[in-house]
Amino acid sequence: MSFQGRKIKPMTGDLMVKIKDFKCCKCDKELEDQDDKYYCLRSCSHFICEDCFKEIIKVEYSVNEFASCPKCSRIIHEDEIEVILGDEFEEILSEIQSNSDDQKEGFVHCRCGEEIKIVKHKTKYDASDDQGKIISPEAAEHLAMYKTKCKACKDDFCAKCMVTPYHFGFTCPQHREHVESDKCRYCRVAIKKKRKRGILQFVCSNLECRKIAKQACPEVLECGHICNGTRKEKECLPCLEPECVKEDESKTLCESKDSNCMICFSDTLGSQPCVQLECKHIFHIDCMITKMEMKWFGPRIHFAYKKCPACKADIQGSSNKKLQRLLDEANELEAQVRAKAVERGKLEGLDKDERLRDEQDDYFENYEEYCLDRLAYYICFRCQHIYYGGMRECGNALENPEDYKPEDYVCGECRMEDFAGKANCDIHGSEFIEWKCRYCCNYSRWFCGGNTHFCEPCHSTGNRNTKKCPGPPECKILMEHPCNGTEYAMGCGMCRHNNLRSN
C-alpha cells in the first residue's frame, strides 16, 4: 500500500496503518506514536486517528445515517466503517439510539458537547452564495430551519446532518450528492458526466472551463493528481494539492491550489493553468503573459515587467514556450537599451560621476546600471525604434499614464521635417544629435515631454519665456541658428566628441 510515494505498513486489514510524518485530518496530531492506531480513509485517502474517527461516527450518526471526512467532507461509506470498527460499530449505533431516546425534542448536541436549541429563522429567498448566485428556495428554507451556531465553540453547523461548517446553498441530500460527486478542476461545480480520459476528464460543460482546459497540462503526477501547469511545457509543476504541498513546502514556497494568484489576486491558483518561475513563485500563466505583453507603464522604457511580481528577482527562463518567447524579446530590447545608455553616458559625462567612486553608493563601480537609471529611452511612435529622450529625472514628473500620449514621443530622425538644423548623422543616425535649448542660446541637457529641449538653467527654473539671442561672443551656440522659440538640431555630438579627442 502506498500514498504519495511513501511506503505504508498495514496493521490489521487494508485500512488500519502505522505511519510517521503524517497528521490526523481532524486533530492535526502527528502520526508518529507507534502505540496508536490510524486509519487511511478509502474514499479520500486522508488519515485520521482512532479517537477522532470514533468521535465523528458517534456525533454524525447521532443525527444522521452517515459520517463524512472532517477535512474534505467526502462521505465515509458504511461498509468501510464496519471493516474498521467491526462489532464496535454496532455498539456505537446502540449507544446513539439510547441517547436519542433521552434527547429533548427541538434540541441538538454540538460536537463540543453543548446542548443547543434549534431556532427557526426568517427565510431569505434572495440569499446568494460566494459566487453571487441566488440559492434555490429549498436551500433557503433549509438554511432558515437548520443552520445553528454553538455559543460555546462558535462553530456553525447543520442541526440535521451535523456538517461543520453549515453547507450553505444545499439541503442535506444535495450536499451529500455534491461531496460524493467529481468536481470540475477549475470552477469546482459537480460534474454530471465524467469523461474517462483526456484533458476534459475533470472539466465541466461550461465553455469557459473547457477553454481553460485546452491550454492545461494533461499529465498525471506521481502522487496521482493532475498537473496544474500548462500544455506542452518542458517540465511539470510540483503538485499543488494541499496535502502534497505539506510533504515538501519548499517546492512551491507553501503555495497550494487554494492560494490566490499574486498578480490578479482574484482567483486561486487551482482555477487556471499556472507557471512556476525559477524563484519558485507560481502564477496563472495568462496573468503572467498579460503582464509581459503590457510591458512598462508610461513612455519611458524600463524592465520591471520582466521581474517576478512577488520577489522582484529577474525572470531567467520559463518552461512555457509563449512566456519564454516574450522573455527573449524583453532581453533583446534590454540589451539594446543598455548598449545605447553606456555610449550616451560617456557623452553626458556620467562615467566621471562621483557616485561611481563612492563605496557607500548603490552605483559604486556600476557604470552600466547607473546609465540605465539616469538616462531615459523611449519607443518612437512613428518608426518604433528606440531613441534617447534626455535625463530620467525630468521624465519622472511626466510619466503619469493618464497624461501619456504615445503620439507625442517621436525620435529626431522621424521629426526631421519638423525641426530646423541637422537632425541626422551619416555615421550615427539620430542617436547622438545635440540640440540647443528652445528658449535660450545654451546647449540642451534635458528633453521633456518627448518634444521640448531645455538647458540646465531653463529646466531648473521652469523657464518658458523666449530670450533674444545676444549674438557673439555672448551666445554660447557657436553657429548660426534660428530665433529662440523653435527646436534646433546642432548635428552629431559623438562626431564632435571624436574630433576633439583626435585633435
Coordinates of C-alpha atoms in Angstrom, one line a residue, residues 105-473:
E105 CA -37.2 17.4 21.1
G106 CA -36.1 20.6 19.4
F107 CA -32.5 20.4 20.8
V108 CA -29.3 19.2 19.3
H109 CA -25.8 18.5 20.7
C110 CA -22.8 20.3 19.2
R111 CA -19.6 18.3 18.6
C112 CA -18.2 20.0 21.6
G113 CA -21.0 18.5 23.8
E114 CA -23.0 21.7 24.2
E115 CA -26.8 21.3 24.1
I116 CA -28.3 23.8 21.7
K117 CA -32.0 24.7 21.0
I118 CA -32.9 24.6 17.3
V119 CA -34.4 28.0 16.4
K120 CA -36.1 28.6 13.0
H121 CA -35.2 32.0 11.4
K122 CA -36.9 34.0 8.8
T123 CA -36.4 32.6 5.3
K124 CA -34.3 34.8 3.0
Y125 CA -35.2 33.8 -0.6
D126 CA -32.7 36.4 -2.0
A127 CA -29.7 34.9 -0.2
S128 CA -26.7 34.4 -2.6
D129 CA -23.7 32.1 -2.4
D130 CA -20.0 33.1 -2.6
Q131 CA -20.2 33.4 -6.4
G132 CA -23.1 35.8 -6.2
K133 CA -25.8 33.3 -7.4
I134 CA -29.2 33.2 -5.7
I135 CA -29.6 29.9 -3.9
S136 CA -32.7 27.7 -4.5
P137 CA -35.9 28.2 -2.5
E138 CA -35.4 24.7 -1.0
A139 CA -31.9 25.6 0.1
A140 CA -33.1 29.0 1.6
E141 CA -35.8 27.2 3.6
H142 CA -33.3 24.6 4.8
L143 CA -30.9 27.4 5.8
A144 CA -33.6 29.1 7.9
M145 CA -34.6 25.9 9.6
Y146 CA -31.3 24.1 10.4
K147 CA -28.3 26.5 10.4
T148 CA -27.2 26.6 14.0
K149 CA -24.3 28.3 15.8
C150 CA -22.8 27.0 19.1
K151 CA -22.2 29.7 21.7
A152 CA -19.6 27.7 23.4
C153 CA -17.2 26.8 20.5
K154 CA -18.5 29.4 17.9
D155 CA -18.9 26.7 15.2
D156 CA -21.9 26.9 12.8
F157 CA -23.3 23.6 11.6
C158 CA -26.3 21.9 10.2
A159 CA -28.6 20.8 13.0
K160 CA -29.9 18.0 10.8
C161 CA -26.8 16.3 9.4
M162 CA -24.2 17.9 11.7
V163 CA -21.9 19.0 8.9
T164 CA -19.5 21.7 10.0
P165 CA -19.5 24.4 8.7
Y166 CA -23.1 24.6 7.5
H167 CA -23.5 23.5 3.8
F168 CA -24.6 26.9 2.5
G169 CA -26.7 26.7 -0.7
F170 CA -27.5 23.0 -0.3
T171 CA -30.1 20.8 1.5
C172 CA -28.7 17.8 3.3
P173 CA -29.3 15.3 0.4
Q174 CA -28.0 17.9 -2.1
H175 CA -24.9 18.4 0.0
R176 CA -24.3 14.6 0.3
E177 CA -24.6 14.2 -3.5
H178 CA -22.3 17.2 -4.0
V179 CA -19.5 15.9 -1.9
E180 CA -19.6 12.5 -3.4
S181 CA -19.6 13.7 -7.0
D182 CA -16.5 14.5 -9.0
K183 CA -15.8 18.3 -9.3
C184 CA -14.6 20.4 -12.1
R185 CA -10.9 21.1 -11.5
Y186 CA -11.5 24.8 -12.3
C187 CA -14.9 26.0 -11.1
R188 CA -15.5 23.2 -8.5
V189 CA -19.0 22.5 -9.9
A190 CA -20.2 18.9 -9.7
I191 CA -19.5 17.0 -13.0
K192 CA -22.6 15.2 -14.2
K193 CA -21.0 13.2 -16.9
K194 CA -17.4 12.2 -16.3
R195 CA -15.0 11.6 -19.2
K196 CA -12.7 8.5 -18.8
R197 CA -9.6 10.3 -20.1
G198 CA -8.2 13.3 -21.9
I199 CA -7.9 17.0 -20.9
L200 CA -11.6 17.2 -20.3
Q201 CA -11.7 14.3 -17.8
F202 CA -12.2 16.6 -14.8
V203 CA -13.8 19.5 -16.5
C204 CA -17.5 20.5 -16.5
S205 CA -19.5 21.5 -19.6
N206 CA -19.0 25.2 -19.0
L207 CA -17.4 26.8 -22.1
E208 CA -15.0 28.9 -20.1
C209 CA -13.7 25.9 -18.2
R210 CA -13.3 23.9 -21.5
K211 CA -11.4 26.9 -23.0
I212 CA -9.0 26.9 -20.0
A213 CA -8.6 23.1 -20.3
K214 CA -7.2 23.4 -23.8
Q215 CA -4.1 25.1 -22.5
A216 CA -3.7 22.9 -19.4
C217 CA -1.2 20.1 -18.9
P218 CA -2.9 16.7 -19.2
E219 CA -0.2 14.9 -17.3
V220 CA -0.9 12.9 -14.1
L221 CA 1.8 13.3 -11.4
E222 CA 3.4 10.5 -9.4
C223 CA 1.1 11.4 -6.5
G224 CA -2.0 10.7 -8.6
H225 CA -3.1 14.3 -9.0
I226 CA -3.3 16.1 -12.3
C227 CA -0.6 18.7 -13.1
N228 CA -1.7 22.3 -12.7
G229 CA 0.7 23.5 -15.3
T230 CA 0.4 24.4 -19.0
R231 CA 0.2 22.3 -22.1
K232 CA 3.4 21.2 -23.8
E233 CA 5.6 22.7 -21.0
K234 CA 9.1 21.3 -20.7
E235 CA 8.7 20.3 -17.0
C236 CA 5.6 19.8 -14.9
L237 CA 4.8 21.9 -11.9
P238 CA 5.1 20.4 -8.4
C239 CA 1.7 19.2 -7.2
L240 CA -0.5 22.0 -5.8
E241 CA -2.8 19.8 -3.8
P242 CA -2.6 20.9 -0.1
E243 CA -1.7 17.5 1.2
C244 CA 1.1 17.2 -1.3
V245 CA 2.4 20.7 -0.6
K246 CA 2.7 19.8 3.1
E247 CA 5.0 17.0 2.1
D248 CA 7.7 19.5 0.9
E249 CA 6.6 23.1 1.2
S250 CA 9.9 24.3 -0.3
K251 CA 8.9 23.1 -3.7
T252 CA 6.1 25.7 -4.0
L253 CA 7.0 28.1 -1.2
C254 CA 3.9 26.9 0.7
E255 CA 1.6 27.9 -2.1
S256 CA -1.2 25.4 -3.0
K257 CA -4.1 25.4 -5.4
D258 CA -6.2 27.3 -2.8
S259 CA -3.7 30.2 -2.7
N260 CA -4.5 33.3 -4.7
C261 CA -2.5 34.3 -7.7
M262 CA -0.3 37.3 -6.7
I263 CA -0.9 39.1 -10.0
C264 CA -4.7 39.1 -10.3
F265 CA -5.4 38.5 -6.5
S266 CA -9.0 37.4 -7.6
D267 CA -8.7 33.7 -8.4
T268 CA -7.0 30.8 -6.8
L269 CA -4.0 29.1 -8.5
G270 CA -6.2 26.0 -8.9
S271 CA -8.7 27.8 -11.1
Q272 CA -6.4 28.2 -14.1
P273 CA -3.2 26.6 -15.5
C274 CA -0.1 28.1 -13.8
V275 CA 3.6 28.6 -14.4
Q276 CA 6.4 28.4 -11.9
L277 CA 9.4 30.7 -12.2
E278 CA 13.0 29.8 -11.2
C279 CA 12.5 31.6 -7.9
K280 CA 9.7 29.0 -7.3
H281 CA 6.8 31.6 -7.2
I282 CA 3.7 30.4 -9.1
F283 CA 1.2 32.5 -11.1
H284 CA -1.6 32.0 -13.6
I285 CA 0.0 31.6 -17.0
D286 CA -2.5 34.1 -18.5
C287 CA -1.8 36.7 -15.8
M288 CA 2.0 36.3 -16.4
I289 CA 1.7 36.6 -20.2
T290 CA -0.6 39.6 -19.9
K291 CA 1.9 41.3 -17.6
M292 CA 4.8 40.7 -20.0
E293 CA 2.8 41.9 -23.0
M294 CA 1.8 45.1 -21.3
K295 CA 5.5 45.8 -20.6
W296 CA 6.0 49.1 -18.9
F297 CA 3.6 51.9 -17.8
G298 CA 4.1 55.4 -19.3
P299 CA 6.5 56.4 -22.1
R300 CA 10.0 55.6 -20.6
I301 CA 11.4 52.1 -21.3
H302 CA 12.2 50.2 -18.1
F303 CA 12.3 46.5 -17.3
A304 CA 10.5 46.0 -14.0
Y305 CA 7.9 43.9 -16.0
K306 CA 10.5 41.1 -16.5
K307 CA 10.9 40.6 -12.8
C308 CA 9.0 38.2 -10.5
P309 CA 5.9 40.1 -9.2
A310 CA 6.5 38.5 -5.7
C311 CA 10.2 38.7 -5.0
K312 CA 11.4 41.1 -7.8
A313 CA 14.1 38.7 -9.0
D314 CA 14.9 38.6 -12.7
I315 CA 13.0 36.0 -14.6
Q316 CA 15.7 33.8 -16.1
G317 CA 13.6 31.5 -18.2
S318 CA 10.3 29.5 -18.4
S319 CA 9.2 26.0 -19.4
N320 CA 6.2 27.7 -21.2
K321 CA 7.1 28.4 -24.8
K322 CA 5.0 31.6 -25.2
L323 CA 6.3 33.1 -22.0
Q324 CA 9.9 32.2 -23.0
R325 CA 9.4 34.0 -26.3
L326 CA 8.2 37.1 -24.5
L327 CA 11.2 36.9 -22.2
D328 CA 13.6 36.6 -25.2
E329 CA 12.1 39.7 -26.7
A330 CA 12.4 41.6 -23.4
N331 CA 16.1 40.5 -23.0
E332 CA 16.9 41.6 -26.6
L333 CA 15.3 45.0 -26.0
E334 CA 17.1 45.4 -22.7
A335 CA 20.5 44.6 -24.4
Q336 CA 19.9 47.3 -27.0
V337 CA 18.9 49.9 -24.4
R338 CA 21.9 49.1 -22.2
A339 CA 24.3 49.4 -25.2
K340 CA 22.9 52.8 -26.1
A341 CA 22.9 54.0 -22.5
V342 CA 26.6 53.1 -22.0
E343 CA 27.6 55.1 -25.1
R344 CA 25.3 58.0 -24.3
G345 CA 26.5 58.1 -20.7
K346 CA 30.1 58.9 -21.8
L347 CA 28.8 61.8 -23.9
E348 CA 26.8 63.1 -20.9
G349 CA 29.8 62.7 -18.6
L350 CA 28.2 60.1 -16.4
D351 CA 31.4 58.0 -16.4
K352 CA 33.0 60.8 -14.3
D353 CA 30.2 61.0 -11.8
E354 CA 31.4 60.8 -8.1
R355 CA 28.7 58.3 -7.3
L356 CA 30.6 55.6 -9.2
R357 CA 33.6 56.1 -6.8
D358 CA 31.6 56.3 -3.6
E359 CA 31.8 52.9 -1.8
Q360 CA 28.6 53.8 0.1
D361 CA 26.6 54.5 -3.0
D362 CA 24.3 51.9 -4.7
Y363 CA 26.1 52.5 -8.0
F364 CA 29.7 52.1 -6.8
E365 CA 31.7 50.8 -9.8
N366 CA 28.4 50.0 -11.6
Y367 CA 28.5 52.4 -14.5
E368 CA 26.1 50.4 -16.7
E369 CA 23.3 50.3 -14.2
Y370 CA 23.9 54.0 -13.4
C371 CA 23.4 54.9 -17.1
L372 CA 20.3 52.8 -17.3
D373 CA 18.9 54.5 -14.3
R374 CA 19.8 58.1 -15.2
L375 CA 19.1 58.2 -18.9
A376 CA 15.6 57.9 -20.4
Y377 CA 14.8 56.0 -23.6
Y378 CA 11.6 55.8 -25.5
I379 CA 9.9 54.0 -28.4
C380 CA 9.3 56.2 -31.4
F381 CA 5.6 56.4 -32.2
R382 CA 6.3 56.5 -35.9
C383 CA 9.2 54.1 -36.6
Q384 CA 9.0 52.0 -33.4
H385 CA 12.8 52.4 -32.9
I386 CA 14.5 53.2 -29.5
Y387 CA 15.6 56.8 -29.1
Y388 CA 17.3 58.8 -26.3
G389 CA 14.9 61.2 -24.6
G390 CA 17.0 63.1 -22.0
M391 CA 17.7 62.6 -18.3
R392 CA 15.3 60.4 -16.4
E393 CA 14.8 62.9 -13.5
C394 CA 12.7 65.1 -15.8
G395 CA 10.8 62.2 -17.2
N396 CA 9.6 61.0 -13.8
A397 CA 7.4 64.0 -13.4
L398 CA 5.8 63.5 -16.8
E399 CA 5.3 59.7 -16.9
N400 CA 1.8 59.7 -15.4
P401 CA -0.1 57.1 -17.6
E402 CA -3.1 59.4 -17.6
D403 CA -1.1 62.2 -19.3
Y404 CA 0.8 59.9 -21.6
K405 CA 0.1 60.3 -25.3
P406 CA 2.2 57.9 -27.4
E407 CA 2.0 60.2 -30.5
D408 CA 4.0 62.8 -28.6
Y409 CA 7.0 60.6 -28.5
V410 CA 8.8 60.7 -31.9
C411 CA 12.5 60.3 -32.5
G412 CA 14.6 63.2 -34.1
E413 CA 15.0 61.3 -37.4
C414 CA 11.3 61.0 -37.9
R415 CA 10.8 64.6 -36.9
M416 CA 13.4 66.0 -39.2
E417 CA 10.8 67.8 -41.2
D418 CA 9.5 69.4 -38.0
F419 CA 12.9 70.7 -36.8
A420 CA 15.5 73.1 -38.2
G421 CA 19.2 72.2 -38.4
K422 CA 20.9 68.9 -38.9
A423 CA 19.0 66.2 -37.1
N424 CA 20.7 63.2 -38.7
C425 CA 24.3 61.9 -39.0
D426 CA 25.6 59.9 -41.9
I427 CA 27.6 57.7 -39.4
H428 CA 25.5 57.6 -36.2
G429 CA 22.0 58.5 -37.5
S430 CA 19.9 60.4 -34.9
E431 CA 21.3 58.6 -31.8
F432 CA 23.8 61.4 -30.7
I433 CA 22.2 64.5 -32.2
E434 CA 22.7 67.6 -30.0
W435 CA 20.1 70.2 -29.6
K436 CA 20.0 73.8 -28.4
C437 CA 17.6 75.0 -25.7
R438 CA 14.4 76.1 -27.2
Y439 CA 14.2 79.2 -25.0
C440 CA 17.8 80.5 -24.9
C441 CA 21.3 80.2 -26.5
N442 CA 22.6 77.2 -24.4
Y443 CA 23.2 73.6 -25.2
S444 CA 20.3 71.3 -24.3
R445 CA 20.7 68.8 -21.5
W446 CA 17.0 67.9 -21.0
F447 CA 14.4 66.6 -23.3
C448 CA 10.9 66.8 -21.8
G449 CA 7.5 65.6 -22.9
G450 CA 9.1 64.0 -26.0
N451 CA 9.1 67.3 -27.8
T452 CA 11.0 70.1 -25.9
H453 CA 14.7 70.6 -25.2
F454 CA 15.9 72.6 -22.2
C455 CA 19.3 73.7 -21.0
E456 CA 20.1 73.2 -17.3
P457 CA 19.2 76.8 -16.1
C458 CA 15.9 76.9 -18.0
H459 CA 14.9 73.4 -16.9
S460 CA 15.7 74.0 -13.2
T461 CA 13.8 77.3 -13.1
G462 CA 10.9 76.1 -15.3
N463 CA 11.6 79.0 -17.7
R464 CA 9.2 79.1 -20.7
N465 CA 9.9 82.7 -21.8
T466 CA 11.9 83.0 -25.0
K467 CA 15.1 85.0 -24.7
K468 CA 16.6 87.1 -27.5
C469 CA 19.9 85.9 -28.8
P470 CA 22.7 88.2 -27.6
G471 CA 24.9 87.4 -30.5
P472 CA 28.6 86.6 -30.4
P473 CA 30.6 86.4 -28.3

